[in-house]
Amino acid sequence: MRNKYRKFKRNYIYTFALLLLTIAITYNGLAKNHIPGAFGNNLTAFSDTIPPSAKKDTLPPPADTAKPANDTTGPVVPDSLLTDSARHLKVDTFNVKISKDSIDAPVDYKARDSMVLDVIAKKLYLYGETQVKYKDVDLTAPEIAFDQQTNMVKARMKLDTAGKSLGQAKLVQADIVTVSDSIEFNFKTQKGLTHSSYFQQNELFNYAEVVKKVDAKTIYAYKGRFTTCNLDTPHFAFRAKKIKYISQTVAVTGPVGVEFENVPVLPIAVPFGLFPLQRGRKSGILPPTFTVTDFGLGLEQMGFYKVINDNFDFTVRGDLYSYGSWRMNLSPTYRVRYRYSGTLNFSYQRTHYGISKEDEDYNLNKSFFITWSHRMDSKARPGVSFSASVNAGSSKYMQRVTNNSYVDINNGSGGSYSQPLSFTNQLSSSISYQKSWIGKPYNLSINLNHNQNTASGIVNLSLPDINFNVQTLYPLQPKEMVGSGKWYHKLGIGYTTSVRGQASFYDSAFSFNQLIDTFQYGAQHNIPITLALPQLGPIQISPGFSYQERWYSQQLLREWNPDTHKVDTTINKGLYTARDISMSVSFSTSMFGTLNFKNKNAKVQAIRQVIRPQMSIGYKPDLSKAYYNLIQTDTLGTRRMLSQYDGSIYSSFGYGRSGSIGFGIDNFVEMKVRKPAKDSTSEDEEDNVKKVKLIDGYGITGSYNMLADSFKLSNFNVYARSTLFEKINITASANIDPYQTDSITGFRKNRYAWQDNKLSLGRITNGSLNISTSFKSKPKDEKKDEKAQAQYDNYDNLTADEMQSQMDYVRNNPSEFVDFNIPWSVNVSYSLSFSKVLKRDYSGYETRFASSMNFNGDFSLTEKWKFGANGYFDFKTLKIPSFSMFITREMHCWQMSINVTPFGLWRSFNISIFPKSGMLRDLKINRTRTFRSTAM
């Protein structure tokens, strides 16, 4: 009995030791937090860490090991007989068999609570905030079970004792994130099945009772719901029984219905649905918008967008109205990255009022409009640039479009602004080619310009306009100059020439013969010589000399006809020239003055003024006397000196000698103020004050011609500019005539305004005043405001055409871009201009005023309601040519807007309800009515 007990005890110890050894070997593979090659068909394969590609053991057998019968590695050689090179050569003699059911990559896993390994069943159980990673698959869940034999992993959600969820199963693969109650996924086949799943595809938030994943890109859903609302219970959704998702491509459904707040909108579902998920450009149909205008019931902006290739696409849109009017628009776009991009837009319309020709207000019109914008990348060809901005068309086209069409207008000072086509009477275009020779001092530019007055119908073409410029050369300067050099080393000479052709015609009566008859050409050459002398104390002296020559294509010969009592003009075609020279020397300096206050604690510490006076002396001989004739111009015997080259492309040189003294003075005023106590923390006194500009600049300029027979003093130009409180921008200018005028004829008299005991500087002939400011409240959420600003910074990557297109859409739909984070904002600008012109009966002067105010702003009625308006008020007519207002309701994933234009050429009313998502923008519910104030 005792022997049996000892035998049982010995067998038990052997068995327990074998179990410990098995666990140790098993733990050796699991302790590294990954399963290499999964478990395999046997324990040895499970615990082995040699990769599948290894075919031979890296450890040699012991020297005294007996050679197996099937060993093919050769006889065993004693170590003493091996050479050094052979001694370090190790022969692999161990072949590893890989299980057929093993997967091709490691599986990393972790669990916060515990882990259970079933070696016999080859299953692994993880509990508590678990995670399993395999290639690009990342699975997290409260509980996960992995079956090595089937390569199937199962994850499910878990509830606590109170019935609350401790977490759901989450599967991430590529760009697909799925959150479900339960997930079954096969690592080897990449197929999976989930229940009660939420997942996102681009802007779509999806839910389905059952989801089947067949590969990395394709998903099938049963009893699904998808929406762009990110709430767990969305405000609206599309429901379908069967849905197929192809990642980043399209979602296809069977019969699909729309619901709001879980209430179906339509009793009958749409037979099928296609929802594009592909980002970027894609060909497709552009849905129309229903509207009501003076042209009748209409469908606007319907069309088709076609992508030809990566570099070219085009859009075709059309408007169709019930009274027979229609409009067609073709807009191709081209782009070659890092080289050039552009957009062409051609629109043709046939519009008429009334239904039949018997109607009193019936009016038929055919017109067109074309725009072209081209931009060349500066890196494409260094030194060469080509750009185009074309706006041209029939004058009647402007009168037949509503306020939703905009055009860029040149403001005459190098900038531009956009305004509605229906308010535009000036159109301009420019096509420019510029070339600079790298390392050379000269450059060339060729321009084609167009200017059109839509009110009068006159079109002016400037083609071509060629300019060639040679930068200032210093012929006396040595190639390797040491120091500042001699004074004559700064002697510079340059050259500028321009050639221009010009033609004018009426757009309604254009003909090639008229173009030839009105065509003119001309050229201008200028050779300036400058010398930069060393500064004489605080005074900078700059002498100069200039030679000019102009070429004309026609000459005007005029004489008084006593029989007809008018001036007869004869035009001679040919090539005519005129020359002129001038010389000058200018003096400039700067003076500073500071008023310091003794009180160190005063708010204002000092006031500083900078005065920049300048003076110039110039002389011009009379080389143009032969081109001027003294001609009688009226029956009163008034005689005027008229040039033979009046009306030419380049103006005539001034008549007579000139020995003028030019003068001017510019001022700048600022003050130092102490910062608030909370900001005055620096020990340096200068850091505790800040500079505030009082007047950015003000001054006066003029000249005095010592060699003139009369009217020696020129008009005075007075200007001022300032920014008050860093908010209000003010700019003012005026022109003052220092001479008296005749009370009968209205002409100037050669007597100063301050003579005859009069206290006056002269008569103001014209002036202007511009005031602009903007105010807005602080944002409710600073972080949200910074995020919005960062989004606007992405516009820097857009081309000029894309930027203009987005700006036009914002102008047309202001209610869609309301910022509810800003409670209120106001922008106001006021413009006043006036000029005094001679009356027709020469009885004196009359003043013509133009005064207007532009305004726009919005404020929040509540957190969800916002009201805004923008308009333009003309003080001269006391009318509002343009005014519109809007009310917007923010509805989380949807937005409602009401736009009303009660005044102006076009009056309109619009109400729209639309989803915020750009993907569903065309699903908006829209109602529009447009009325024209007067029939054409």
Tab-separated table of N, CA and C in Angstrom, residues 389-447:
chain	number	residue	atom	x	y	z
A	389	SER	N	-7.374	89.241	-67.191
A	389	SER	CA	-8.622	89.501	-66.469
A	389	SER	C	-9.545	90.225	-67.442
A	390	VAL	N	-10.479	89.488	-67.998
A	390	VAL	CA	-11.347	90.004	-69.059
A	390	VAL	C	-12.781	90.050	-68.560
A	391	ASN	N	-13.436	91.216	-68.719
A	391	ASN	CA	-14.857	91.390	-68.436
A	391	ASN	C	-15.447	92.208	-69.571
A	392	ALA	N	-16.180	91.551	-70.446
A	392	ALA	CA	-16.729	92.238	-71.614
A	392	ALA	C	-18.043	91.591	-72.005
A	393	GLY	N	-18.865	92.353	-72.721
A	393	GLY	CA	-20.139	91.813	-73.161
A	393	GLY	C	-21.064	92.897	-73.667
A	394	SER	N	-22.283	92.509	-73.967
A	394	SER	CA	-23.291	93.456	-74.442
A	394	SER	C	-23.738	94.353	-73.293
A	395	SER	N	-23.957	95.621	-73.620
A	395	SER	CA	-24.407	96.551	-72.582
A	395	SER	C	-25.773	96.160	-72.039
A	396	LYS	N	-26.626	95.594	-72.870
A	396	LYS	CA	-27.965	95.192	-72.424
A	396	LYS	C	-27.933	94.018	-71.459
A	397	TYR	N	-26.830	93.280	-71.473
A	397	TYR	CA	-26.748	92.126	-70.583
A	397	TYR	C	-26.816	92.564	-69.131
A	398	MET	N	-26.199	93.718	-68.811
A	398	MET	CA	-26.179	94.191	-67.435
A	398	MET	C	-27.579	94.518	-66.926
A	399	GLN	N	-28.453	94.904	-67.816
A	399	GLN	CA	-29.793	95.321	-67.419
A	399	GLN	C	-30.736	94.141	-67.270
A	400	ARG	N	-30.287	92.935	-67.648
A	400	ARG	CA	-31.183	91.776	-67.615
A	400	ARG	C	-30.739	90.716	-66.619
A	401	VAL	N	-29.791	91.042	-65.757
A	401	VAL	CA	-29.370	90.078	-64.749
A	401	VAL	C	-29.760	90.598	-63.376
A	402	THR	N	-29.982	89.663	-62.463
A	402	THR	CA	-30.372	90.032	-61.101
A	402	THR	C	-29.127	90.303	-60.270
A	403	ASN	N	-29.337	90.644	-59.015
A	403	ASN	CA	-28.245	91.054	-58.141
A	403	ASN	C	-27.313	89.919	-57.754
A	404	ASN	N	-27.588	88.693	-58.187
A	404	ASN	CA	-26.735	87.587	-57.771
A	404	ASN	C	-25.540	87.401	-58.698
A	405	SER	N	-25.290	88.356	-59.599
A	405	SER	CA	-24.130	88.289	-60.475
A	405	SER	C	-23.221	89.462	-60.163
A	406	TYR	N	-21.919	89.155	-59.998
A	406	TYR	CA	-20.959	90.171	-59.600
A	406	TYR	C	-19.838	90.244	-60.622
A	407	VAL	N	-19.155	91.397	-60.643
A	407	VAL	CA	-18.030	91.605	-61.536
A	407	VAL	C	-17.005	92.452	-60.806
A	408	ASP	N	-15.720	92.219	-61.110
A	408	ASP	CA	-14.651	93.004	-60.503
A	408	ASP	C	-14.513	94.331	-61.232
A	409	ILE	N	-14.407	95.437	-60.463
A	409	ILE	CA	-14.283	96.773	-61.011
A	409	ILE	C	-12.985	97.381	-60.508
A	410	ASN	N	-12.205	97.966	-61.407
A	410	ASN	CA	-10.978	98.644	-61.023
A	410	ASN	C	-11.324	99.963	-60.372
A	411	ASN	N	-10.726	100.236	-59.197
A	411	ASN	CA	-11.038	101.473	-58.489
A	411	ASN	C	-10.138	102.631	-58.872
A	412	GLY	N	-9.236	102.414	-59.844
A	412	GLY	CA	-8.402	103.497	-60.323
A	412	GLY	C	-7.154	103.733	-59.502
A	413	SER	N	-6.943	103.025	-58.427
A	413	SER	CA	-5.763	103.229	-57.583
A	413	SER	C	-4.989	101.933	-57.379
A	414	GLY	N	-5.089	101.051	-58.346
A	414	GLY	CA	-4.353	99.807	-58.273
A	414	GLY	C	-5.106	98.671	-57.637
A	415	GLY	N	-6.257	98.924	-57.048
A	415	GLY	CA	-7.057	97.876	-56.427
A	415	GLY	C	-8.322	97.626	-57.203
A	416	SER	N	-9.193	96.798	-56.641
A	416	SER	CA	-10.453	96.489	-57.293
A	416	SER	C	-11.473	96.126	-56.242
A	417	TYR	N	-12.742	96.181	-56.637
A	417	TYR	CA	-13.820	95.772	-55.766
A	417	TYR	C	-14.884	95.126	-56.629
A	418	SER	N	-15.808	94.429	-56.023
A	418	SER	CA	-16.855	93.732	-56.743
A	418	SER	C	-18.198	94.378	-56.465
A	419	GLN	N	-19.030	94.453	-57.491
A	419	GLN	CA	-20.358	94.981	-57.320
A	419	GLN	C	-21.294	94.258	-58.277
A	420	PRO	N	-22.614	94.307	-58.033
A	420	PRO	CA	-23.552	93.595	-58.896
A	420	PRO	C	-23.497	94.094	-60.325
A	421	LEU	N	-23.685	93.188	-61.262
A	421	LEU	CA	-23.660	93.565	-62.672
A	421	LEU	C	-24.743	94.585	-62.999
A	422	SER	N	-25.892	94.450	-62.362
A	422	SER	CA	-26.989	95.360	-62.665
A	422	SER	C	-26.694	96.792	-62.214
A	423	PHE	N	-25.698	97.008	-61.343
A	423	PHE	CA	-25.309	98.341	-60.899
A	423	PHE	C	-24.024	98.799	-61.577
A	424	THR	N	-23.552	98.072	-62.563
A	424	THR	CA	-22.263	98.364	-63.176
A	424	THR	C	-22.463	99.080	-64.510
A	425	ASN	N	-21.744	100.187	-64.702
A	425	ASN	CA	-21.758	100.863	-66.003
A	425	ASN	C	-20.363	101.013	-66.584
A	426	GLN	N	-19.366	100.455	-65.916
A	426	GLN	CA	-18.002	100.480	-66.433
A	426	GLN	C	-17.420	99.074	-66.348
A	427	LEU	N	-16.909	98.588	-67.465
A	427	LEU	CA	-16.237	97.298	-67.525
A	427	LEU	C	-14.825	97.506	-68.044
A	428	SER	N	-13.891	96.752	-67.515
A	428	SER	CA	-12.507	96.871	-67.953
A	428	SER	C	-11.878	95.494	-68.020
A	429	SER	N	-10.903	95.353	-68.910
A	429	SER	CA	-10.186	94.092	-69.094
A	429	SER	C	-8.712	94.385	-69.303
A	430	SER	N	-7.921	93.385	-68.983
A	430	SER	CA	-6.479	93.530	-69.155
A	430	SER	C	-5.856	92.167	-69.396
A	431	ILE	N	-5.017	92.092	-70.434
A	431	ILE	CA	-4.204	90.909	-70.719
A	431	ILE	C	-2.761	91.370	-70.743
A	432	SER	N	-1.932	90.778	-69.898
A	432	SER	CA	-0.586	91.298	-69.689
A	432	SER	C	0.464	90.203	-69.827
A	433	TYR	N	1.552	90.560	-70.518
A	433	TYR	CA	2.737	89.699	-70.621
A	433	TYR	C	3.939	90.529	-70.201
A	434	GLN	N	4.720	89.998	-69.268
A	434	GLN	CA	5.878	90.714	-68.756
A	434	GLN	C	7.087	89.790	-68.760
A	435	LYS	N	8.226	90.382	-69.112
A	435	LYS	CA	9.466	89.601	-69.150
A	435	LYS	C	10.601	90.456	-68.609
A	436	SER	N	11.343	89.870	-67.684
A	436	SER	CA	12.540	90.497	-67.131
A	436	SER	C	13.716	89.580	-67.410
A	437	TRP	N	14.747	90.100	-68.033
A	437	TRP	CA	15.927	89.316	-68.333
A	437	TRP	C	16.787	89.237	-67.075
A	438	ILE	N	16.972	88.030	-66.581
A	438	ILE	CA	17.712	87.834	-65.340
A	438	ILE	C	19.168	88.238	-65.558
A	439	GLY	N	19.645	89.096	-64.668
A	439	GLY	CA	21.017	89.574	-64.777
A	439	GLY	C	21.173	90.725	-65.731
A	440	LYS	N	20.073	91.166	-66.366
A	440	LYS	CA	20.108	92.287	-67.300
A	440	LYS	C	19.299	93.447	-66.730
A	441	PRO	N	19.657	94.692	-67.084
A	441	PRO	CA	18.979	95.854	-66.484
A	441	PRO	C	17.745	96.327	-67.244
A	442	TYR	N	17.128	95.471	-68.028
A	442	TYR	CA	15.975	95.930	-68.789
A	442	TYR	C	14.847	94.908	-68.697
A	443	ASN	N	13.612	95.367	-68.984
A	443	ASN	CA	12.430	94.518	-68.931
A	443	ASN	C	11.419	94.997	-69.957
A	444	LEU	N	10.477	94.116	-70.274
A	444	LEU	CA	9.486	94.369	-71.322
A	444	LEU	C	8.113	93.960	-70.818
A	445	SER	N	7.110	94.753	-71.180
A	445	SER	CA	5.722	94.392	-70.858
A	445	SER	C	4.843	94.715	-72.059
A	446	ILE	N	3.921	93.794	-72.344
A	446	ILE	CA	2.961	93.956	-73.440
A	446	ILE	C	1.562	93.773	-72.854
A	447	ASN	N	0.692	94.746	-73.065
A	447	ASN	CA	-0.644	94.725	-72.483
A	447	ASN	C	-1.697	94.968	-73.554
